[in-house]
mmCIF file of C-alpha atoms in Angstrom:
data_model
loop_
_atom_site.group_PDB
_atom_site.id
_atom_site.type_symbol
_atom_site.label_atom_id
_atom_site.label_comp_id
_atom_site.label_asym_id
_atom_site.label_seq_id
_atom_site.Cartn_x
_atom_site.Cartn_y
_atom_site.Cartn_z
ATOM 1 C CA MET E 1028 32.157 31.361 -2.960
ATOM 2 C CA ARG E 1029 29.649 30.875 -0.171
ATOM 3 C CA THR E 1030 26.807 31.817 -2.512
ATOM 4 C CA LEU E 1031 27.921 29.203 -5.066
ATOM 5 C CA PHE E 1032 28.039 26.610 -2.319
ATOM 6 C CA LYS E 1033 24.463 27.482 -1.236
ATOM 7 C CA ILE E 1034 23.229 27.337 -4.827
ATOM 8 C CA GLY E 1035 24.907 23.946 -5.257
ATOM 9 C CA LEU E 1036 23.258 22.617 -2.092
ATOM 10 C CA LEU E 1037 19.906 23.970 -3.231
ATOM 11 C CA LEU E 1038 20.278 22.260 -6.605
ATOM 12 C CA LEU E 1039 21.227 18.978 -4.942
ATOM 13 C CA ALA E 1040 18.255 19.177 -2.617
ATOM 14 C CA MET E 1041 15.862 19.830 -5.508
ATOM 15 C CA SER E 1042 17.333 17.241 -7.874
ATOM 16 C CA PRO E 1043 15.055 14.353 -6.796
ATOM 17 C CA PHE E 1044 12.053 16.481 -7.754
ATOM 18 C CA GLY E 1045 13.508 17.522 -11.074
ATOM 19 C CA PHE E 1046 14.500 14.004 -12.082
ATOM 20 C CA ALA E 1047 11.582 12.063 -10.676
ATOM 21 C CA GLY E 1048 10.716 9.232 -13.045
ATOM 22 C CA GLU E 1049 7.384 8.726 -14.671
ATOM 23 C CA ILE E 1050 5.453 5.686 -13.511
ATOM 24 C CA ILE E 1051 4.884 3.553 -16.595
ATOM 25 C CA ASP E 1052 3.344 0.461 -15.017
ATOM 26 C CA ARG E 1053 2.919 -0.967 -11.566
ATOM 27 C CA LEU E 1054 3.046 -4.376 -9.991
ATOM 28 C CA VAL E 1055 -0.341 -5.690 -8.811
ATOM 29 C CA ALA E 1056 0.601 -9.309 -8.042
ATOM 30 C CA SER E 1057 3.486 -11.722 -8.206
ATOM 31 C CA VAL E 1058 3.226 -15.473 -8.728
ATOM 32 C CA ASP E 1059 6.449 -17.366 -8.028
ATOM 33 C CA ASN E 1060 8.489 -14.282 -8.964
ATOM 34 C CA VAL E 1061 6.501 -13.754 -12.178
ATOM 35 C CA PRO E 1062 5.048 -10.247 -12.085
ATOM 36 C CA ILE E 1063 1.482 -9.394 -13.015
ATOM 37 C CA LEU E 1064 1.409 -5.736 -13.961
ATOM 38 C CA GLN E 1065 -1.431 -3.232 -13.967
ATOM 39 C CA SER E 1066 -1.299 -3.250 -17.780
ATOM 40 C CA ASP E 1067 -1.686 -7.069 -17.784
ATOM 41 C CA TRP E 1068 -4.727 -6.730 -15.559
ATOM 42 C CA ASP E 1069 -6.231 -3.938 -17.681
ATOM 43 C CA ASN E 1070 -5.693 -5.950 -20.869
ATOM 44 C CA ALA E 1071 -7.277 -9.023 -19.259
ATOM 45 C CA VAL E 1072 -10.345 -6.980 -18.260
ATOM 46 C CA SER E 1073 -10.580 -5.617 -21.807
ATOM 47 C CA PHE E 1074 -10.262 -9.121 -23.250
ATOM 48 C CA GLU E 1075 -12.951 -10.562 -20.975
ATOM 49 C CA ALA E 1076 -15.198 -7.627 -21.816
ATOM 50 C CA LEU E 1077 -14.634 -8.347 -25.503
ATOM 51 C CA GLN E 1078 -15.517 -12.020 -24.978
ATOM 52 C CA GLN E 1079 -18.721 -11.073 -23.148
ATOM 53 C CA GLY E 1080 -19.843 -8.338 -25.531
ATOM 54 C CA ARG E 1081 -19.377 -5.653 -22.871
ATOM 55 C CA SER E 1082 -17.231 -2.616 -22.335
ATOM 56 C CA ALA E 1083 -14.354 -2.754 -19.869
ATOM 57 C CA ALA E 1084 -15.798 0.322 -18.163
ATOM 58 C CA SER E 1085 -18.929 -1.674 -17.271
ATOM 59 C CA PHE E 1086 -16.924 -4.020 -15.022
ATOM 60 C CA LYS E 1087 -17.629 -3.471 -11.342
ATOM 61 C CA PRO E 1088 -14.707 -3.507 -8.876
ATOM 62 C CA GLU E 1089 -15.526 -7.049 -7.744
ATOM 63 C CA GLU E 1090 -15.563 -8.212 -11.384
ATOM 64 C CA ARG E 1091 -12.188 -6.574 -11.986
ATOM 65 C CA ARG E 1092 -10.870 -8.309 -8.866
ATOM 66 C CA ALA E 1093 -12.174 -11.647 -10.167
ATOM 67 C CA VAL E 1094 -10.264 -11.067 -13.418
ATOM 68 C CA LEU E 1095 -7.072 -10.523 -11.410
ATOM 69 C CA GLU E 1096 -7.722 -13.737 -9.470
ATOM 70 C CA ARG E 1097 -8.144 -15.603 -12.764
ATOM 71 C CA LEU E 1098 -4.827 -14.161 -13.982
ATOM 72 C CA VAL E 1099 -3.140 -15.476 -10.835
ATOM 73 C CA ASP E 1100 -4.830 -18.882 -11.237
ATOM 74 C CA GLN E 1101 -3.758 -19.090 -14.870
ATOM 75 C CA GLN E 1102 -0.181 -18.263 -13.950
ATOM 76 C CA LEU E 1103 -0.210 -20.961 -11.264
ATOM 77 C CA LEU E 1104 -1.495 -23.467 -13.806
ATOM 78 C CA ARG E 1105 1.164 -22.429 -16.343
ATOM 79 C CA LEU E 1106 3.776 -23.051 -13.666
ATOM 80 C CA GLN E 1107 2.271 -26.511 -13.123
ATOM 81 C CA MET E 1108 2.427 -27.197 -16.856
ATOM 82 C CA GLY E 1109 6.117 -26.452 -16.977
ATOM 83 C CA ASP E 1110 6.605 -27.001 -20.703
ATOM 84 C CA ASP E 1111 4.909 -24.384 -22.898
ATOM 85 C CA ASN E 1112 4.246 -27.042 -25.536
ATOM 86 C CA ILE E 1113 1.978 -29.155 -23.322
ATOM 87 C CA ALA E 1114 -1.632 -29.224 -24.527
ATOM 88 C CA THR E 1115 -1.152 -26.402 -27.031
ATOM 89 C CA ALA E 1116 -4.090 -25.394 -29.177
ATOM 90 C CA ASP E 1117 -3.792 -25.594 -32.931
ATOM 91 C CA GLU E 1118 -4.439 -22.650 -35.240
ATOM 92 C CA HIS E 1119 -7.829 -24.023 -36.297
ATOM 93 C CA GLU E 1120 -9.106 -24.037 -32.697
ATOM 94 C CA ILE E 1121 -7.783 -20.531 -32.142
ATOM 95 C CA ASP E 1122 -9.441 -19.345 -35.358
ATOM 96 C CA GLN E 1123 -12.767 -20.881 -34.277
ATOM 97 C CA GLU E 1124 -12.693 -19.089 -30.922
ATOM 98 C CA VAL E 1125 -11.757 -15.756 -32.521
ATOM 99 C CA VAL E 1126 -14.662 -16.180 -34.975
ATOM 100 C CA ARG E 1127 -16.967 -16.922 -32.035
ATOM 101 C CA ILE E 1128 -15.890 -13.670 -30.371
ATOM 102 C CA ARG E 1129 -16.257 -11.717 -33.620
ATOM 103 C CA ASP E 1130 -19.773 -13.100 -34.098
ATOM 104 C CA ILE E 1131 -20.865 -11.278 -30.936
ATOM 105 C CA TYR E 1132 -20.340 -7.939 -32.711
ATOM 106 C CA PRO E 1133 -22.168 -7.204 -35.972
ATOM 107 C CA GLN E 1134 -19.600 -4.522 -36.873
ATOM 108 C CA ALA E 1135 -16.780 -7.096 -36.560
ATOM 109 C CA LYS E 1136 -17.945 -9.170 -39.523
ATOM 110 C CA ALA E 1137 -15.666 -7.131 -41.781
ATOM 111 C CA ASP E 1138 -11.960 -7.005 -40.967
ATOM 112 C CA GLU E 1139 -11.828 -3.201 -40.729
ATOM 113 C CA GLY E 1140 -14.734 -3.210 -38.253
ATOM 114 C CA TRP E 1141 -12.969 -5.904 -36.199
ATOM 115 C CA GLN E 1142 -9.755 -3.875 -36.136
ATOM 116 C CA ARG E 1143 -11.650 -0.733 -35.064
ATOM 117 C CA LEU E 1144 -13.363 -2.704 -32.292
ATOM 118 C CA LEU E 1145 -10.045 -4.067 -31.057
ATOM 119 C CA ALA E 1146 -8.545 -0.564 -31.099
ATOM 120 C CA GLN E 1147 -11.507 0.751 -29.068
ATOM 121 C CA CYS E 1148 -10.827 -1.997 -26.516
ATOM 122 C CA GLY E 1149 -7.112 -1.196 -26.447
ATOM 123 C CA LEU E 1150 -6.261 -4.616 -27.878
ATOM 124 C CA ASP E 1151 -4.792 -5.963 -31.086
ATOM 125 C CA GLU E 1152 -5.253 -9.159 -33.081
ATOM 126 C CA ALA E 1153 -1.977 -10.696 -31.867
ATOM 127 C CA TYR E 1154 -2.925 -10.196 -28.206
ATOM 128 C CA VAL E 1155 -6.409 -11.679 -28.719
ATOM 129 C CA ARG E 1156 -4.987 -14.747 -30.475
ATOM 130 C CA GLN E 1157 -2.347 -15.160 -27.753
ATOM 131 C CA ARG E 1158 -4.963 -14.974 -24.974
ATOM 132 C CA VAL E 1159 -7.254 -17.399 -26.778
ATOM 133 C CA ALA E 1160 -4.356 -19.832 -27.272
ATOM 134 C CA ARG E 1161 -3.387 -19.600 -23.596
ATOM 135 C CA GLU E 1162 -6.944 -20.131 -22.396
ATOM 136 C CA LEU E 1163 -7.385 -23.154 -24.644
ATOM 137 C CA GLN E 1164 -4.052 -24.548 -23.464
ATOM 138 C CA VAL E 1165 -4.931 -24.110 -19.791
ATOM 139 C CA MET E 1166 -8.373 -25.686 -20.296
ATOM 140 C CA ARG E 1167 -6.816 -28.666 -22.065
ATOM 141 C CA PHE E 1168 -4.187 -29.074 -19.362
ATOM 142 C CA VAL E 1169 -6.799 -28.984 -16.598
ATOM 143 C CA ASP E 1170 -8.928 -31.470 -18.510
ATOM 144 C CA LEU E 1171 -5.976 -33.838 -18.986
ATOM 145 C CA ARG E 1172 -4.877 -33.563 -15.356
ATOM 146 C CA LEU E 1173 -8.280 -33.840 -13.747
ATOM 147 C CA ARG E 1174 -9.836 -36.402 -16.053
ATOM 148 C CA SER E 1175 -7.030 -38.887 -15.482
ATOM 149 C CA GLU E 1176 -7.221 -38.459 -11.697
ATOM 150 C CA THR E 1177 -11.006 -38.592 -11.359
ATOM 151 C CA ARG E 1178 -12.205 -41.901 -9.976
ATOM 152 C CA ILE E 1179 -15.738 -42.753 -8.934
ATOM 153 C CA ALA E 1180 -16.142 -45.711 -6.663
ATOM 154 C CA ARG E 1181 -18.572 -48.400 -7.810
ATOM 155 C CA GLU E 1182 -20.437 -48.079 -4.498
ATOM 156 C CA ASP E 1183 -21.019 -44.370 -5.146
ATOM 157 C CA VAL E 1184 -22.535 -45.128 -8.542
ATOM 158 C CA GLU E 1185 -24.774 -47.830 -7.045
ATOM 159 C CA ASP E 1186 -25.846 -45.507 -4.211
ATOM 160 C CA TYR E 1187 -26.659 -42.778 -6.724
ATOM 161 C CA TYR E 1188 -28.947 -45.065 -8.697
ATOM 162 C CA LYS E 1189 -30.537 -46.577 -5.568
ATOM 163 C CA ILE E 1190 -31.373 -43.111 -4.260
ATOM 164 C CA GLY E 1191 -32.576 -42.057 -7.707
ATOM 165 C CA ARG E 1192 -35.014 -44.996 -7.957
ATOM 166 C CA ALA E 1193 -36.310 -44.493 -4.437
ATOM 167 C CA SER E 1194 -37.345 -40.887 -5.134
ATOM 168 C CA CYS E 1195 -39.342 -41.682 -8.317
#
């Protein structure tokens, strides 16, 4: 009986090691209780690399960090937007941007080459279109918000031209 008790205790003590879970993803940032996961960050680096005609592996640590900061900024802006339908991009604009990205890569002219390229980057067409749509939406929102609030005083314009004439 004592031996069974010892075996039971031993099994209980070892159970955390035997049932330890596998880490699937990890949290790298949180913006207003919205998580940004390691996989989100990795995908964003891959997407930016695709846009720039580079490999994700070529990104230096400070460039990767800048991508994370842009993810946080974009999430903050989406929170400011509130409604997901504000300043949405239409399919034609999304198509144009995807074509612009594809034009960077000669092998992406054909659909099968484009799909292979996306697979090499760890991305798919749906993700690329979603990211393009989000970026266009954020840019439009910023443009709408900032353009309407930008005011230049008449005196500033006059001073600019007075200084400009004096230096010629």
